[in-house]
Structures are given as structure tokens and as C-alpha cells.
Amino acid sequence: MSESGDTEFPEKIIEYMQGFLVSEALFSASKLGVFDILLNSKTPLSCDDIAKQACCSVDGMDKLLTACVGLKLLNVTQENGKYLYSNSHHSQMYLGKSSPKSLYEITRFLSDNVCHLTFYMADSIREGKPQYNKIFKMDHEDTFSFKYIFRSEEETFKFVNCMDTIWKFCGKEVVTAFDLTDFKNVCDVGGCSGAIAKLCISEYPKSKVTIFDLPEAVSMAKAHFVLPTEERISFHKGDFFKDPVPLADLYILARTLNDWKDDECLVILKNIYQSCKPGGAVLIIETFLNEDKSGPVQSQLYSLVMQVATVGKQRTLSEHSKLLIMAGFQNIETRRTGKLYDAILARKPIETGPC
């Protein structure tokens, strides 16, 4: 190994070791309202001003603001011997609660739930089980349960709001990856907030969408996310392991299969296949691993999150195709969007009579 290689490799390892500090700095600034305070201010503010509005110690806030400057989350200037802070372009756009394209709900859910779970990642890998019982004081189950997400109305709202935010940013590319015009009756299985359903009726004016999800998710979506005036969206409460899914031409599974083991995914897909009309299809939206498992790193890290929080994983396109074929689907097509999520479309064959 070259001398330069000797120095670069440890530095990269140390950078990875300190990665959690980056997340915590961002999450802390978000929780304490730093980005909102600066978003609502017409001029840059001093550390004293920000600390006072955030009800924080000046010394602690000074360290947080300095770290955020280093991470390019904040800008700093000097005026009359004082350091004055303002949001960077991206923080102004994405990190305040009232920002034009706020990611606040995602940061809150990750901070309050996922980060706590990842503390037990080694235990999860050793045991092969999710670890939510250690954080949320719930009975441990061998399989993933949404009980930890739906443990209170407040936590249910956080989760549904997080999912809603994700699809506002990443949904259009995947619902338009294929031309879905011919599918008039759509069922969004595990449709959560209805964000994908809204995109579908917007992009395909002749479509109607039924959101099929657990009662807790449906109640939250109806109360806070889908307006009664959105008449082309309806709801159906149920469990896709136990209950028949509604009849439809197209079924959407957006970030759903990654929560489950292969045999459980097969149960879901077979259940959909039974209800799917001949010639209908299923659209799978996920972040896919490369076939050689070399990347992308976002998918690889998501698999670790699935390990500690659920029983699922991210899969390659061929692994999804295998499950689809086992469930009975054919004519499998894939689309890369160039964004975080990609899509697979597979069809149920049209039944033909004997020759």
C-alpha cells in the first residue's frame, strides 16, 4: 500500500465513525428550532439571540452553531466583533418546519425512532430480530409488528407524516416511470397517508385509487391527509396477510416489501395476485440493490435499518423478479428513475380458454 493510501484509509474510517455526530447535529438544530428561528428572521442573528429564542444555554448553542457552519447547514459572518448566523440555501429550503419543501417530519421521525433503534444494531444482527422492544418497552415478537409505530396517536401521526413527506419529494418519478393510463382502478396497498394516491389521480385523471391499510393508518390519513373533496380516493381497512385486498387493475406496493422476509413478501404478492384482474399489474416501488450488491450505499444502509426495525431488507431487481414469478406474475419490466426510488411493473396474465 502506498504511503498516501496509509493515511487516507484511517481518515475515511474515522470519518465514518463520526458520521453519527453529523446526524445528531442536524437533528438537534432541527429539534431546537434553530432553522425556524433563522427562517423567520429578516436578518442574521447572533448566538445570544438564537439561544434566547430557543431557550438554550449560550455556550451549548455556540458549539452547535459552529458545528452547523462546518457542515454547511448555516452561514456565518462577522459584524462589529460579533458572529452572525443565517441558514444556508438548503437549510432555508428544506430544514425549517415552515420551509417551502420542509423535511422536518422526516428528521423528527428518524431522530425519535430510527436513531434509538440503531444503538442496538449489533444485538439485532446477532439475534436476527428487530429491537423495538428494548426502546419502546413492548413485548418482543419474532416478526415485525407495526405496534411500535402505532403505540400512540402522536407516534402514528409522526410516522404517517414522515411517509407523506417522502413521497411528496420522490413520488412523481416512480408513478410516471411507466405509463399507467390504462389502469383505471388502482389499489395502493399499505398506502399510508395517501401521498402516492394523490399523485396517481393527478397524473392519471381517469383513475380512482383505493388505499388499503391497517385501521390506524387509514384513520390518520382520513383525519389529516386526504380531504373529503378528493372523491377519487377511497379507503379500505384491512391486513394484507389476513384479508382479501380490494379488486383492482393495478396494485401499488411503495416501500412495503422491504419490511418483510421473502416468505412474507410472497404471501402479500399471492394475495394481490388472487384479487388482481387478468391483464392487471402490480407496481413495486423500492430502492434496489445492484445485482452484485456493490451499492448503492443508500440501499445498503436502508437494509441495516430494516434489520434493526423490521424483519425485512432491500433487494436486487432479480430478487424481486423471482418473488413476482413465484406469485404468478409475468412480463416483468423495470425502470430506473435516476432518483432514490425505482420501479418494477409485473402483469397478471390474461386467462385464455383451451385451444
Coordinates of C-alpha atoms in Angstrom, one line a residue:
M1 CA 0.0 0.0 0.0
S2 CA 1.3 3.5 -0.9
E3 CA 2.2 6.0 1.8
S4 CA -0.8 8.1 0.8
G5 CA -3.0 5.1 1.0
D6 CA -1.9 4.5 4.5
T7 CA -3.0 8.0 5.6
E8 CA -6.2 8.2 3.6
F9 CA -7.7 4.9 4.7
P10 CA -7.7 5.6 8.5
E11 CA -9.1 9.1 7.8
K12 CA -12.0 7.6 5.9
I13 CA -12.7 5.2 8.7
I14 CA -12.6 8.0 11.3
E15 CA -15.0 10.0 9.1
Y16 CA -17.4 7.0 9.1
M17 CA -17.0 6.6 12.9
Q18 CA -18.0 10.2 13.4
G19 CA -21.0 10.1 11.0
F20 CA -23.5 9.8 13.8
L21 CA -22.3 13.2 15.1
V22 CA -23.4 14.8 11.7
S23 CA -26.9 13.4 12.1
E24 CA -27.1 14.4 15.8
A25 CA -26.0 18.0 15.0
L26 CA -28.7 18.3 12.3
F27 CA -31.4 16.6 14.4
S28 CA -30.5 18.8 17.4
A29 CA -30.6 22.0 15.4
S30 CA -33.9 20.9 14.0
K31 CA -35.5 20.0 17.3
L32 CA -34.3 23.2 19.0
G33 CA -35.9 25.2 16.2
V34 CA -32.6 26.8 15.0
F35 CA -33.5 26.6 11.3
D36 CA -37.0 28.1 12.0
I37 CA -35.7 30.9 14.1
L38 CA -33.4 31.9 11.3
L39 CA -36.0 31.3 8.7
N40 CA -38.4 33.7 10.4
S41 CA -35.7 36.4 10.9
K42 CA -35.2 39.1 8.3
T43 CA -31.6 39.5 9.3
P44 CA -28.8 37.2 10.5
L45 CA -28.8 36.6 14.3
S46 CA -26.1 36.3 17.0
C47 CA -25.6 33.2 19.1
D48 CA -27.1 35.0 22.1
D49 CA -30.3 35.9 20.1
I50 CA -30.7 32.3 18.8
A51 CA -30.1 30.8 22.3
K52 CA -32.6 33.1 23.9
Q53 CA -35.3 32.3 21.4
A54 CA -34.6 28.5 21.6
C55 CA -34.4 28.6 25.4
C56 CA -30.9 27.2 25.4
S57 CA -27.6 27.9 27.1
V58 CA -25.4 30.3 25.1
D59 CA -22.3 28.1 25.5
G60 CA -24.1 25.0 24.2
M61 CA -25.7 26.9 21.3
D62 CA -22.4 28.4 20.3
K63 CA -20.9 24.9 19.9
L64 CA -24.0 23.7 17.9
L65 CA -23.9 26.7 15.6
T66 CA -20.2 26.3 15.0
A67 CA -20.7 22.6 14.0
C68 CA -23.6 23.5 11.7
V69 CA -21.4 26.1 9.9
G70 CA -18.8 23.4 9.4
L71 CA -21.5 21.1 7.9
K72 CA -22.6 23.9 5.6
L73 CA -26.1 23.9 7.2
L74 CA -25.5 27.5 8.4
N75 CA -23.6 30.6 7.1
V76 CA -21.6 32.8 9.4
T77 CA -20.4 36.4 9.1
Q78 CA -18.7 38.9 11.4
E79 CA -20.0 42.3 12.2
N80 CA -18.6 44.6 14.9
G81 CA -16.9 41.7 16.6
K82 CA -20.0 39.5 16.6
Y83 CA -20.6 36.3 14.8
L84 CA -24.0 36.4 13.0
Y85 CA -25.7 33.3 11.6
S86 CA -28.1 32.6 8.8
N87 CA -29.5 29.5 7.1
S88 CA -27.6 28.1 4.1
H89 CA -29.6 27.8 0.9
H90 CA -30.5 24.1 1.5
S91 CA -31.4 24.7 5.2
Q92 CA -33.6 27.6 4.3
M93 CA -35.4 25.4 1.7
Y94 CA -35.7 22.1 3.5
L95 CA -35.0 22.1 7.2
G96 CA -37.4 24.5 8.9
K97 CA -40.9 23.4 9.8
S98 CA -42.3 26.2 7.6
S99 CA -39.8 25.8 4.8
P100 CA -41.2 25.7 1.3
K101 CA -40.2 22.0 1.0
S102 CA -39.8 21.0 4.6
L103 CA -38.1 17.7 5.5
Y104 CA -38.7 18.4 9.2
E105 CA -41.1 15.5 9.7
I106 CA -38.5 13.0 8.3
T107 CA -35.8 14.4 10.6
R108 CA -38.1 14.1 13.6
F109 CA -39.1 10.5 12.8
L110 CA -35.5 9.4 12.2
S111 CA -34.4 11.2 15.4
D112 CA -37.1 9.9 17.7
N113 CA -37.3 6.4 16.3
V114 CA -34.7 5.1 14.0
C115 CA -31.6 6.6 15.7
H116 CA -32.7 5.0 19.0
L117 CA -33.1 1.6 17.3
T118 CA -29.7 1.7 15.6
F119 CA -28.0 1.8 19.0
Y120 CA -28.9 -1.9 19.2
M121 CA -27.8 -2.8 15.7
A122 CA -25.2 -5.3 16.8
D123 CA -27.7 -7.0 19.0
S124 CA -30.2 -7.2 16.1
I125 CA -27.6 -8.7 13.8
R126 CA -26.5 -11.2 16.5
E127 CA -30.1 -12.2 17.3
G128 CA -31.6 -11.8 13.8
K129 CA -34.5 -9.9 15.3
P130 CA -35.8 -6.3 15.4
Q131 CA -35.0 -4.4 18.6
Y132 CA -38.0 -2.1 19.1
N133 CA -39.0 -3.8 22.4
K134 CA -35.8 -2.5 24.0
I135 CA -36.7 1.1 23.3
F136 CA -40.4 1.1 23.5
K137 CA -40.9 -1.4 26.3
M138 CA -43.1 -3.7 24.2
D139 CA -43.4 -7.4 24.2
H140 CA -40.9 -8.8 21.8
E141 CA -42.2 -10.6 18.8
D142 CA -40.4 -12.9 16.4
T143 CA -41.8 -11.0 13.4
F144 CA -42.1 -7.3 12.7
S145 CA -45.1 -5.5 14.1
F146 CA -46.4 -2.1 13.4
K147 CA -47.4 -1.8 17.1
Y148 CA -44.4 0.2 18.0
I149 CA -45.2 2.8 15.3
F150 CA -48.9 2.9 16.2
R151 CA -48.2 2.9 20.0
S152 CA -50.0 6.3 20.4
E153 CA -51.9 8.7 18.2
E154 CA -49.0 11.1 18.3
E155 CA -46.5 8.5 17.1
T156 CA -48.9 7.3 14.4
F157 CA -49.1 10.9 13.2
K158 CA -45.3 11.2 13.1
F159 CA -44.9 8.1 11.0
V160 CA -47.7 8.9 8.6
N161 CA -46.5 12.4 8.2
C162 CA -42.9 11.2 7.5
M163 CA -44.2 8.9 4.8
D164 CA -46.3 11.7 3.3
T165 CA -43.2 13.9 3.2
I166 CA -41.1 11.3 1.5
W167 CA -43.5 10.8 -1.4
K168 CA -44.0 14.5 -1.9
F169 CA -40.3 14.6 -2.9
C170 CA -39.8 11.2 -4.5
G171 CA -43.2 10.0 -5.7
K172 CA -43.8 11.6 -9.1
E173 CA -40.8 10.0 -10.8
V174 CA -42.0 6.5 -9.8
V175 CA -45.7 6.8 -10.6
T176 CA -44.7 8.1 -14.0
A177 CA -41.9 5.6 -14.6
F178 CA -44.4 3.6 -16.6
D179 CA -47.5 4.8 -18.4
L180 CA -50.3 3.7 -16.1
T181 CA -53.1 5.4 -18.1
D182 CA -54.9 2.1 -18.9
F183 CA -55.2 1.2 -15.2
K184 CA -58.4 2.9 -14.1
N185 CA -58.9 1.2 -10.7
V186 CA -55.8 1.3 -8.6
C187 CA -55.3 -0.1 -5.1
D188 CA -52.4 1.4 -3.1
V189 CA -51.5 -1.5 -0.7
G190 CA -50.1 0.0 2.5
G191 CA -51.0 3.4 1.1
C192 CA -50.5 5.2 4.5
S193 CA -51.0 9.0 4.1
G194 CA -52.4 8.8 0.5
A195 CA -49.5 10.7 -1.0
I196 CA -49.0 8.1 -3.8
A197 CA -52.7 8.0 -4.3
K198 CA -52.8 11.8 -4.8
L199 CA -50.0 11.6 -7.3
C200 CA -51.8 8.9 -9.2
I201 CA -55.1 10.8 -9.6
S202 CA -53.1 13.9 -10.5
E203 CA -51.0 12.2 -13.2
Y204 CA -53.9 9.9 -14.5
P205 CA -57.2 11.9 -14.5
K206 CA -59.3 8.8 -15.2
S207 CA -58.0 6.8 -12.4
K208 CA -59.5 6.0 -9.0
V209 CA -57.4 4.8 -6.0
T210 CA -58.4 2.7 -3.0
I211 CA -56.0 3.0 -0.1
F212 CA -55.7 -0.4 1.6
D213 CA -54.0 -0.2 5.0
L214 CA -54.3 -1.0 8.7
P215 CA -57.2 0.7 10.6
E216 CA -54.8 3.1 12.5
A217 CA -53.2 4.3 9.3
V218 CA -56.5 4.7 7.5
S219 CA -58.0 6.7 10.4
M220 CA -55.0 9.0 10.5
A221 CA -55.0 9.5 6.7
K222 CA -58.7 10.4 6.6
A223 CA -58.4 12.8 9.5
H224 CA -55.3 14.7 8.4
F225 CA -54.0 13.9 4.9
V226 CA -56.8 13.1 2.4
L227 CA -59.5 15.7 2.1
P228 CA -63.2 14.7 1.6
T229 CA -63.2 16.7 -1.6
E230 CA -60.7 14.2 -3.1
E231 CA -63.5 12.0 -4.2
R232 CA -61.4 9.7 -6.4
I233 CA -59.6 8.4 -3.4
S234 CA -61.4 5.8 -1.1
F235 CA -60.3 3.7 1.8
H236 CA -60.4 0.1 2.8
K237 CA -59.2 -1.1 6.2
G238 CA -57.5 -4.5 6.4
D239 CA -54.4 -6.6 6.9
F240 CA -52.7 -7.8 3.7
F241 CA -51.7 -11.0 5.4
K242 CA -55.2 -11.9 6.5
D243 CA -57.7 -10.1 4.5
P244 CA -58.5 -10.1 0.7
V245 CA -57.3 -6.9 -1.0
P246 CA -59.9 -4.9 -3.0
L247 CA -60.4 -5.8 -6.6
A248 CA -58.3 -3.6 -8.9
D249 CA -56.5 -3.3 -12.3
L250 CA -53.3 -2.1 -10.7
Y251 CA -51.8 -2.6 -7.2
I252 CA -49.0 -0.4 -5.8
L253 CA -46.5 -1.5 -3.2
A254 CA -44.5 1.5 -2.3
R255 CA -41.7 0.8 0.3
T256 CA -43.8 -2.1 1.6
L257 CA -41.9 -5.3 0.7
N258 CA -38.7 -4.1 2.3
D259 CA -40.4 -4.5 5.7
W260 CA -40.8 -8.3 5.3
K261 CA -38.9 -11.6 4.8
D262 CA -39.1 -13.3 1.4
D263 CA -41.8 -15.8 2.5
E264 CA -44.0 -13.0 3.9
C265 CA -43.5 -10.9 0.7
L266 CA -44.7 -14.0 -1.2
V267 CA -47.9 -14.1 0.9
I268 CA -48.5 -10.4 0.1
L269 CA -47.9 -10.9 -3.6
K270 CA -50.0 -14.0 -3.8
N271 CA -52.9 -12.2 -2.0
I272 CA -52.6 -9.4 -4.5
Y273 CA -52.5 -11.9 -7.4
Q274 CA -55.7 -13.5 -6.3
S275 CA -57.6 -10.2 -6.4
C276 CA -55.9 -8.7 -9.4
K277 CA -57.9 -8.7 -12.6
P278 CA -56.5 -10.7 -15.6
G279 CA -54.2 -8.3 -17.5
G280 CA -53.8 -6.2 -14.4
A281 CA -50.5 -5.5 -12.8
V282 CA -48.5 -4.7 -9.6
L283 CA -46.2 -1.8 -9.4
I284 CA -43.3 -2.2 -6.8
I285 CA -41.5 1.0 -5.7
E286 CA -38.3 0.4 -3.8
T287 CA -34.7 1.4 -3.6
F288 CA -33.0 -1.5 -5.3
L289 CA -29.6 -3.0 -4.6
N290 CA -27.2 -3.6 -7.5
E291 CA -27.1 -7.2 -8.7
D292 CA -23.6 -7.6 -7.3
K293 CA -24.6 -6.0 -4.0
S294 CA -21.9 -3.3 -4.6
G295 CA -24.3 -0.4 -4.0
P296 CA -25.9 2.0 -4.0
V297 CA -24.8 2.8 -0.4
Q298 CA -28.3 4.3 0.4
S299 CA -29.9 0.9 -0.3
Q300 CA -27.2 -0.9 1.7
L301 CA -27.7 1.3 4.7
Y302 CA -31.5 1.0 4.4
S303 CA -31.1 -2.8 4.7
L304 CA -29.4 -2.2 8.1
V305 CA -32.4 0.0 9.2
M306 CA -34.7 -2.8 8.1
Q307 CA -32.7 -5.3 10.1
V308 CA -33.0 -3.3 13.4
A309 CA -36.5 -2.0 12.9
T310 CA -38.3 -4.7 11.0
V311 CA -37.5 -8.2 9.6
G312 CA -37.0 -7.1 6.0
K313 CA -34.3 -5.9 3.7
Q314 CA -33.6 -4.2 0.4
R315 CA -33.4 -6.5 -2.6
T316 CA -32.0 -6.6 -6.1
L317 CA -34.2 -6.3 -9.1
S318 CA -33.7 -10.1 -9.8
E319 CA -34.7 -11.0 -6.3
H320 CA -37.9 -9.0 -6.7
S321 CA -38.5 -10.7 -10.1
K322 CA -38.1 -14.1 -8.5
L323 CA -40.8 -13.3 -5.9
L324 CA -43.1 -12.0 -8.6
I325 CA -42.7 -15.1 -10.8
M326 CA -43.3 -17.3 -7.8
A327 CA -46.6 -15.4 -7.1
G328 CA -47.7 -15.9 -10.7
F329 CA -46.9 -12.6 -12.3
Q330 CA -45.3 -12.3 -15.7
N331 CA -43.9 -9.7 -18.2
I332 CA -41.7 -8.1 -15.6
E333 CA -40.4 -4.6 -16.6
T334 CA -38.0 -2.4 -14.6
R335 CA -37.4 1.4 -14.7
R336 CA -34.5 3.3 -13.1
T337 CA -35.6 6.9 -12.3
G338 CA -32.2 8.3 -11.6
K339 CA -33.6 9.3 -8.1
L340 CA -33.8 7.5 -4.8
Y341 CA -36.6 5.1 -5.8
D342 CA -37.1 2.9 -8.8
A343 CA -40.0 0.8 -10.1
I344 CA -40.9 -2.7 -11.3
L345 CA -44.1 -3.4 -13.2
A346 CA -45.3 -7.0 -13.5
R347 CA -48.6 -8.3 -15.0
K348 CA -51.1 -11.0 -14.3
P349 CA -51.6 -13.0 -17.5
I350 CA -54.9 -12.7 -19.3
E351 CA -56.7 -16.0 -18.9
T352 CA -57.3 -17.9 -22.2
G353 CA -59.6 -20.9 -22.8
P354 CA -58.5 -24.2 -24.2
C355 CA -57.4 -24.3 -27.9

